[in-house]
PDB file of C-alpha atoms in Angstrom:
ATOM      1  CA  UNK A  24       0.609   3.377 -12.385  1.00 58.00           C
ATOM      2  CA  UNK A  25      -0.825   4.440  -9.417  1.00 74.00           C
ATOM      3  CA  UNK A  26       1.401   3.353  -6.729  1.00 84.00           C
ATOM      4  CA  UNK A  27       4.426   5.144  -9.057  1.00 88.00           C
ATOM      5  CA  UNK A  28       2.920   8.295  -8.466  1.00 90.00           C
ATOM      6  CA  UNK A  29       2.228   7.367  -4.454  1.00 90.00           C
ATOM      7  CA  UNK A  30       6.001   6.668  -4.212  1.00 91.00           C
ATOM      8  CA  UNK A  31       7.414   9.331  -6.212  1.00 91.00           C
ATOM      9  CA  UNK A  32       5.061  11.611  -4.252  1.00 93.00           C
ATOM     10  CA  UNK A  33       6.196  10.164  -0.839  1.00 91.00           C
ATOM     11  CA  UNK A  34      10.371  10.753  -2.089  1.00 91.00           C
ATOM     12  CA  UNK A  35       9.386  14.088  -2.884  1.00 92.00           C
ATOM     13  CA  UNK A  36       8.777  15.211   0.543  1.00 91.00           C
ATOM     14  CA  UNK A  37      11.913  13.611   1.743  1.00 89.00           C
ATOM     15  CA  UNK A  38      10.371  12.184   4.974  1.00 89.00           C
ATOM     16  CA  UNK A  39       9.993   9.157   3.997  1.00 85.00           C
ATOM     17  CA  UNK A  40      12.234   5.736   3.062  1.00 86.00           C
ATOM     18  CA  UNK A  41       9.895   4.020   0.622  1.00 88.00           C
ATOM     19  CA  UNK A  42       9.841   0.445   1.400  1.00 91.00           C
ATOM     20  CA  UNK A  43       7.717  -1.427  -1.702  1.00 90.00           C
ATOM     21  CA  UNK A  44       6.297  -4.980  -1.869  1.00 91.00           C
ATOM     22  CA  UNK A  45       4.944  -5.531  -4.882  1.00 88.00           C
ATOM     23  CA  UNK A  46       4.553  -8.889  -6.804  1.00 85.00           C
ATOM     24  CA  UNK A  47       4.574  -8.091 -10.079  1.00 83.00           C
ATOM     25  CA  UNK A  48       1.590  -8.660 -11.199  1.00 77.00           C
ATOM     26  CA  UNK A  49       0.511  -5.430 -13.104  1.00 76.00           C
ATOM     27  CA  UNK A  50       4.000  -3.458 -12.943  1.00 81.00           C
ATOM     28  CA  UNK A  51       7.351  -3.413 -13.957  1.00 86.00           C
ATOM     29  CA  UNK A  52      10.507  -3.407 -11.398  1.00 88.00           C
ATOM     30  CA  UNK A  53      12.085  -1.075 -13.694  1.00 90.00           C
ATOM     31  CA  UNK A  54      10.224   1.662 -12.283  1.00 91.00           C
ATOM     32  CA  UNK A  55      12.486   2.146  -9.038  1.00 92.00           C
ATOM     33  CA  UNK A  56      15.503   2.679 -10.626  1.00 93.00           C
ATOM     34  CA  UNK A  57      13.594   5.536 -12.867  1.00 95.00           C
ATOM     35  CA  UNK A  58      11.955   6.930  -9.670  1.00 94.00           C
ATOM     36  CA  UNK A  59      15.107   7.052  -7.896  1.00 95.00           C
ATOM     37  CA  UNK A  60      16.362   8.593 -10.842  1.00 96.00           C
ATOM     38  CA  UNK A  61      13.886  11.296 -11.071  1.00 95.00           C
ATOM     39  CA  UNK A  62      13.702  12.445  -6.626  1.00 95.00           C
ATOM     40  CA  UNK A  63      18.297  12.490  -7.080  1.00 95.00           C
ATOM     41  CA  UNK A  64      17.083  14.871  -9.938  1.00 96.00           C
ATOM     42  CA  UNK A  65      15.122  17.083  -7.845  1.00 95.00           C
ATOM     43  CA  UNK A  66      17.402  17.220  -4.934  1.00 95.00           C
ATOM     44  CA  UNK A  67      19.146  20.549  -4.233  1.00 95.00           C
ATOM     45  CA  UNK A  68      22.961  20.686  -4.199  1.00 95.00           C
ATOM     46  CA  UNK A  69      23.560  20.805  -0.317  1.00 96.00           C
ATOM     47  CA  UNK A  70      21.124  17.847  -0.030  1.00 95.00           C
ATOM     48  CA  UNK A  71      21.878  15.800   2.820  1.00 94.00           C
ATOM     49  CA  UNK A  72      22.640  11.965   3.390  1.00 94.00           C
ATOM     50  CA  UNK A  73      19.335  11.982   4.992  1.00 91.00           C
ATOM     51  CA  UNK A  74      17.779  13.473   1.620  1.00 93.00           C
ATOM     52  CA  UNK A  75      20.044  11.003  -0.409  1.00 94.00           C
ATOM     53  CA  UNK A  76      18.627   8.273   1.141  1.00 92.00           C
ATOM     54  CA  UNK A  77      15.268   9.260   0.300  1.00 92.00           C
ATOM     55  CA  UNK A  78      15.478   8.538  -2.905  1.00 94.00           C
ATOM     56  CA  UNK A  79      15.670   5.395  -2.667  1.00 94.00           C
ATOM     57  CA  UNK A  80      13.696   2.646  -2.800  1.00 94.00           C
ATOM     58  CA  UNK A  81      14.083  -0.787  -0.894  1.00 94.00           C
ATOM     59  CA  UNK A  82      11.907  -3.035  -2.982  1.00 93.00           C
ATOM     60  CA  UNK A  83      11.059  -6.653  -2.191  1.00 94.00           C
ATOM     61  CA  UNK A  84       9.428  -9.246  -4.622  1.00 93.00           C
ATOM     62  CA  UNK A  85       6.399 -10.433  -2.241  1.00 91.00           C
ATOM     63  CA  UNK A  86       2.881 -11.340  -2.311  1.00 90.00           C
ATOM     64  CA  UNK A  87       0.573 -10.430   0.456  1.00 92.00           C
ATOM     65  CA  UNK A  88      -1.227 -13.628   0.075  1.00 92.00           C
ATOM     66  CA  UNK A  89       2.111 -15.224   2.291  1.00 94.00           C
ATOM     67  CA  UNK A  90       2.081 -13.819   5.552  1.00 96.00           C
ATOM     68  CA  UNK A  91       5.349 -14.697   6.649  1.00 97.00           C
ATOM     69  CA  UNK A  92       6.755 -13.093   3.530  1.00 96.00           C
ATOM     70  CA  UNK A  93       4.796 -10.009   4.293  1.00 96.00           C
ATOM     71  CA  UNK A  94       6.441 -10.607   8.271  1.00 98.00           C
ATOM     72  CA  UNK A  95       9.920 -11.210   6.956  1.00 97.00           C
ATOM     73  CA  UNK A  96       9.650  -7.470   4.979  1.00 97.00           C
ATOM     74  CA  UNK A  97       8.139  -5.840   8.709  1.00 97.00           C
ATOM     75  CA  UNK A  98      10.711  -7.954  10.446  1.00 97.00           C
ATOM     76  CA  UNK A  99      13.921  -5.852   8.624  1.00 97.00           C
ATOM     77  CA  UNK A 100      12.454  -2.795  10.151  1.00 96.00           C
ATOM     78  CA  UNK A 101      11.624  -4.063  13.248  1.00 96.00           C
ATOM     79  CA  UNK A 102       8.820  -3.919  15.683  1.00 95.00           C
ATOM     80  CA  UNK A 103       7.146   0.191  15.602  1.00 91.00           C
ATOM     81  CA  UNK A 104       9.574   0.309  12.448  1.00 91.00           C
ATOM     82  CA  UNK A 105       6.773   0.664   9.768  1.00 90.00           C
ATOM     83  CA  UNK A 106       5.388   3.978  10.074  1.00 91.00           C
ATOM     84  CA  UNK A 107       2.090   3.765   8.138  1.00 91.00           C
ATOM     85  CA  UNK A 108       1.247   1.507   5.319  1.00 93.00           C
ATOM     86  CA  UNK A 109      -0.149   3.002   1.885  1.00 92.00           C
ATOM     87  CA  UNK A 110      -2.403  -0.450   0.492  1.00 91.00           C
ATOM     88  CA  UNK A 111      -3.121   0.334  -3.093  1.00 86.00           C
ATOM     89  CA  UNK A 112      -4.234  -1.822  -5.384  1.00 61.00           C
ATOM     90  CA  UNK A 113      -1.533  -2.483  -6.626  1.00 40.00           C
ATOM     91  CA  UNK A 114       1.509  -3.102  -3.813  1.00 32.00           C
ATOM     92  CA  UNK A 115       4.380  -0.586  -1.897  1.00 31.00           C
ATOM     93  CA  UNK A 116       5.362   0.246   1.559  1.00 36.00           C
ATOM     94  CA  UNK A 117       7.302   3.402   2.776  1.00 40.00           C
ATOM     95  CA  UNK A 118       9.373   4.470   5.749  1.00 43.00           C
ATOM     96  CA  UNK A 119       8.981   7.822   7.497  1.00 43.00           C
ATOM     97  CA  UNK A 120      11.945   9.518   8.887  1.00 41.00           C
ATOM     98  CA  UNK A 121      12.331  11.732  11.989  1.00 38.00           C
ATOM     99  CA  UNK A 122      15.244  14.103  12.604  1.00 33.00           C
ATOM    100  CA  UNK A 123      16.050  12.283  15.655  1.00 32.00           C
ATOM    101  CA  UNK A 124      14.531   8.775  15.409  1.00 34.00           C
ATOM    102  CA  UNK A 125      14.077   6.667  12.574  1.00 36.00           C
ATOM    103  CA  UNK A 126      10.546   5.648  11.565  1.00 40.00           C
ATOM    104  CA  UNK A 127       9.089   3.575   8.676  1.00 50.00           C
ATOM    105  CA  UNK A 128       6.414   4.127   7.281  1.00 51.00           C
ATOM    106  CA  UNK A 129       4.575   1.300   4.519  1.00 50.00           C
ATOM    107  CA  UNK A 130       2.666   1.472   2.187  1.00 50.00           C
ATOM    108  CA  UNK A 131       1.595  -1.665   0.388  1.00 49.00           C
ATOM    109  CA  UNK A 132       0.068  -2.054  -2.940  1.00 46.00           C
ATOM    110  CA  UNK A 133      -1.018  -5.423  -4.811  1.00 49.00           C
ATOM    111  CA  UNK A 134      -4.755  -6.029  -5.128  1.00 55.00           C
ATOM    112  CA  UNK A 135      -6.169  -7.680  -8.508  1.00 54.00           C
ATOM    113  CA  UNK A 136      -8.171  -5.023  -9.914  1.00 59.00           C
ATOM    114  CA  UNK A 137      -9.924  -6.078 -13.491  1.00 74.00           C
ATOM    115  CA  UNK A 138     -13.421  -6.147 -12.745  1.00 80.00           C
ATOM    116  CA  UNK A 139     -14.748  -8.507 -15.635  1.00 82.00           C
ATOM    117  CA  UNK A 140     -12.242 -11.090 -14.769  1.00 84.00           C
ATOM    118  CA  UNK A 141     -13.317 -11.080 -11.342  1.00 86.00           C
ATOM    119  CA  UNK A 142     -16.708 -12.550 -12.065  1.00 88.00           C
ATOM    120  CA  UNK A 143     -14.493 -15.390 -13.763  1.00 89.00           C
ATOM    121  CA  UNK A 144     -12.244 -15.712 -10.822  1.00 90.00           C
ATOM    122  CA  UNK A 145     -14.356 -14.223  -8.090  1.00 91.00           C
ATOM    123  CA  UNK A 146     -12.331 -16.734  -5.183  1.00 92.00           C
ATOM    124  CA  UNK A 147      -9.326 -15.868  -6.567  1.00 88.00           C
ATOM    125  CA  UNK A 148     -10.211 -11.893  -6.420  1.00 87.00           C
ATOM    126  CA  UNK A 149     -11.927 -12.362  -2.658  1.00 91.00           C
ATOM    127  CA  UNK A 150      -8.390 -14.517  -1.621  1.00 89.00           C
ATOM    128  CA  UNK A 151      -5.677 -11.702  -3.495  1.00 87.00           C
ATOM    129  CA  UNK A 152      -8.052  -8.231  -2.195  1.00 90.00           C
ATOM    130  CA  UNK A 153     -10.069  -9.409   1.098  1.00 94.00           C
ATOM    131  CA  UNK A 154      -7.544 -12.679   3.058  1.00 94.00           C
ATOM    132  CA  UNK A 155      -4.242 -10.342   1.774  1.00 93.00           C
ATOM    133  CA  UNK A 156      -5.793  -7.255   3.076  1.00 95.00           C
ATOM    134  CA  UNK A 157      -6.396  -9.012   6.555  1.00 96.00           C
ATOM    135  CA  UNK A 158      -2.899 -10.463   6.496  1.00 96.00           C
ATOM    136  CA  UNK A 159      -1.867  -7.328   6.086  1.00 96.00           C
ATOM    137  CA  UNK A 160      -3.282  -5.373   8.679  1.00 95.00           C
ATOM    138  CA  UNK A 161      -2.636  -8.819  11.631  1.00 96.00           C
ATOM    139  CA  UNK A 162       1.207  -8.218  10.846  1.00 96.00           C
ATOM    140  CA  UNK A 163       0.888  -4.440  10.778  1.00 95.00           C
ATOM    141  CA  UNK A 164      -1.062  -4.676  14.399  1.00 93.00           C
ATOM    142  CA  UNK A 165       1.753  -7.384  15.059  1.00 95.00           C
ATOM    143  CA  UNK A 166       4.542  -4.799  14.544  1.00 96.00           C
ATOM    144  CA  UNK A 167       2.782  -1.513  15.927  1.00 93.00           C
ATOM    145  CA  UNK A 168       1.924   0.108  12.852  1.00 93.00           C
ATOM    146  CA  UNK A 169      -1.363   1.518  13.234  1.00 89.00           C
ATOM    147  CA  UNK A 170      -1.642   3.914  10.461  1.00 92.00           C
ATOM    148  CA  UNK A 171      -3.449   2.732   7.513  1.00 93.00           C
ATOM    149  CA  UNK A 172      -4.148   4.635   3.662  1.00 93.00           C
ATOM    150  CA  UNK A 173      -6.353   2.283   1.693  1.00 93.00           C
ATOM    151  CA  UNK A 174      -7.442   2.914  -1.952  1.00 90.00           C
ATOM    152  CA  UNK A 175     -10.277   1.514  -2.763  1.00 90.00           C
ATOM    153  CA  UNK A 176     -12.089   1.764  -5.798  1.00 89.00           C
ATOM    154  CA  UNK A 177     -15.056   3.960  -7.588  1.00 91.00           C
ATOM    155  CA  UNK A 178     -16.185   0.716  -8.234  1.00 91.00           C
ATOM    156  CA  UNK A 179     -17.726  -0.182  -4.892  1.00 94.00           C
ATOM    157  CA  UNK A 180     -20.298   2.601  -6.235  1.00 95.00           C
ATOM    158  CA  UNK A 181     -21.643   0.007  -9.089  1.00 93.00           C
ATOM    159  CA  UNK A 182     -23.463   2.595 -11.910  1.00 92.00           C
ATOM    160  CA  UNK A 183     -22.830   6.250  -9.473  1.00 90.00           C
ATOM    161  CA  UNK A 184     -26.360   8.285 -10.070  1.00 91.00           C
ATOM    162  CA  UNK A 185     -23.911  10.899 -10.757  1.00 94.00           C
ATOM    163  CA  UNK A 186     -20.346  11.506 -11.646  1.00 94.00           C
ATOM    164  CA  UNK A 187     -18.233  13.004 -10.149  1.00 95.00           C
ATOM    165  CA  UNK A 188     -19.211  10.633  -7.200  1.00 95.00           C
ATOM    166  CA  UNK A 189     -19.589  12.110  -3.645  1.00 94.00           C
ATOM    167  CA  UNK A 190     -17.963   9.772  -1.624  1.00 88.00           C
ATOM    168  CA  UNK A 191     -21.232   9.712   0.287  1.00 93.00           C
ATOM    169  CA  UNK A 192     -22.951   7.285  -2.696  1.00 94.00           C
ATOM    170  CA  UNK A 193     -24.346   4.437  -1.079  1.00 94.00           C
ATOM    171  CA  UNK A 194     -22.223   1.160  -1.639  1.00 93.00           C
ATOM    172  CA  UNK A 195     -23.526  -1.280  -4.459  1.00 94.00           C
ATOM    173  CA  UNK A 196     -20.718  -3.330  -6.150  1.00 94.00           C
ATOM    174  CA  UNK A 197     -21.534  -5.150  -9.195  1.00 93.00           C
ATOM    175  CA  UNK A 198     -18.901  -7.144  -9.282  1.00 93.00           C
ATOM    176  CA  UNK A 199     -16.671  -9.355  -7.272  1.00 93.00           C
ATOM    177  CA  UNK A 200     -13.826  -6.903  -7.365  1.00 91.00           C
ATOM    178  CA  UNK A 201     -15.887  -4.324  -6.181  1.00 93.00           C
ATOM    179  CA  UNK A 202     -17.509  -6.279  -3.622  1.00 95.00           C
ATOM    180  CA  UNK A 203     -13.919  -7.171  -2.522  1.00 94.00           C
ATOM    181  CA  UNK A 204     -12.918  -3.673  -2.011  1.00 93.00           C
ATOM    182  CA  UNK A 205     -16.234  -2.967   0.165  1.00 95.00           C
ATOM    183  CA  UNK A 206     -15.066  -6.410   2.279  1.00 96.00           C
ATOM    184  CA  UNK A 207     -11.870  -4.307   2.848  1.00 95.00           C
ATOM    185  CA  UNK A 208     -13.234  -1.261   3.193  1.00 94.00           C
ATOM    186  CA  UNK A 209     -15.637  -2.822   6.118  1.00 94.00           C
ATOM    187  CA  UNK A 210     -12.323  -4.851   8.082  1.00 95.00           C
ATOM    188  CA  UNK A 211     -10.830  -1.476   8.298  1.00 94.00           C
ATOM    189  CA  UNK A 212     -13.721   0.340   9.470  1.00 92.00           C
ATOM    190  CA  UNK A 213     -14.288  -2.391  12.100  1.00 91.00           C
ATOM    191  CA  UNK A 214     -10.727  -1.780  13.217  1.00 89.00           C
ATOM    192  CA  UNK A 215     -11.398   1.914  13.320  1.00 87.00           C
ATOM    193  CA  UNK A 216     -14.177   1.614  15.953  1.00 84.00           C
ATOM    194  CA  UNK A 217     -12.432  -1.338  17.986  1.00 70.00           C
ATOM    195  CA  UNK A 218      -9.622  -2.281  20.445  1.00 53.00           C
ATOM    196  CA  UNK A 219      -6.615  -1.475  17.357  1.00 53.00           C
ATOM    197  CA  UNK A 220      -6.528   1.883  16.834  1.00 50.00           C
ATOM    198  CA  UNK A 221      -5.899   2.119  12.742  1.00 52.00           C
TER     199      UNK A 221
END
């Protein structure tokens, strides 16, 4: 549900191609055509080709578990081709257009998210949310795309002392999901402050 609303808000401002992987796991492909639907809706008459071809979405079945399905996606846009990536937790990627020169921008959503199921499967939820996530960002670097949204999860607050939760709360998952989101949190943050500038 979430990474609808990320794409439909990315069409609206009509600088970006959205590029989605996604594997399916917790959405329905249907929703492209219906986005694509809605940002032709809200297009003015005089719209241009450039504005057309914002509204639409180049989708691609793919799991960010398999890098070189991840690096076959980065590899149609080429090398500095992906703009950003959004990494929900869920999965999409987006391009960003220039007036002049054409930039893509990515934003990728698939993490498992149930948190009771993840202390069943905690490997499986530390393999999908922490190995993908690093997979992820190795073929971004790989490609030059060093800009990098990633939405975590409340969860990596365990029980908040108060809601709503400053985003200063100290960190205490109780659960593998949330755990895996703090893993992620802390690969990006480590990126942040060395040689790869995310």
């Amino acid at each position: 549900m979430a990474g609808s609303h990320v794409l439909h808000a990315l069409q609206e401002t009509r600088q970006y191609k959205v590029v989605c992987i996604d594997n399916f796991h917790n959405s329905d492909p249907r929703v492209f055509s219906r986005l694509e639907a809605l940002a032709r809706s809200a297009l003015p008459a005089d719209a241009s080709e450039t504005d057309k071809e914002s509204t639409v979405i180049d989708a691609y079945r793919c799991d960010l578990t398999k890098p070189g399905d991840v690096r076959a996606v980065f590899e149609k846009y080429g090398k500095g081709g992906i703009w950003g990536v959004i990494h929900i937790a869920v999965r999409s990627l987006a391009r960003r257009r220039r007036r002049k020169k054409s930039a893509k921008a990515t934003g990728a959503k698939q993490a498992y998210k149930a948190v009771g199921e993840s202390t069943e499967i905690p490997l499986t939820y530390y393999l999908n949310n922490v190995t993908a996530t690093i997979y992820l960002l190795q073929i971004m670097s790989e490609f030059d795309c060093t800009r990098v949204v990633y939405s975590s999860s409340a969860t990596v607050y365990g029980t908040p002392p108060v809601v709503p939760i400053p985003e200063t709360t100290r960190l205490k998952a109780d659960s593998p999901y949330g755990q895996s989101k703090i893993m992620s949190e802390s690969v990006i943050q480590d990126l942040t402050q060395g040689v790869q500038l995310f």
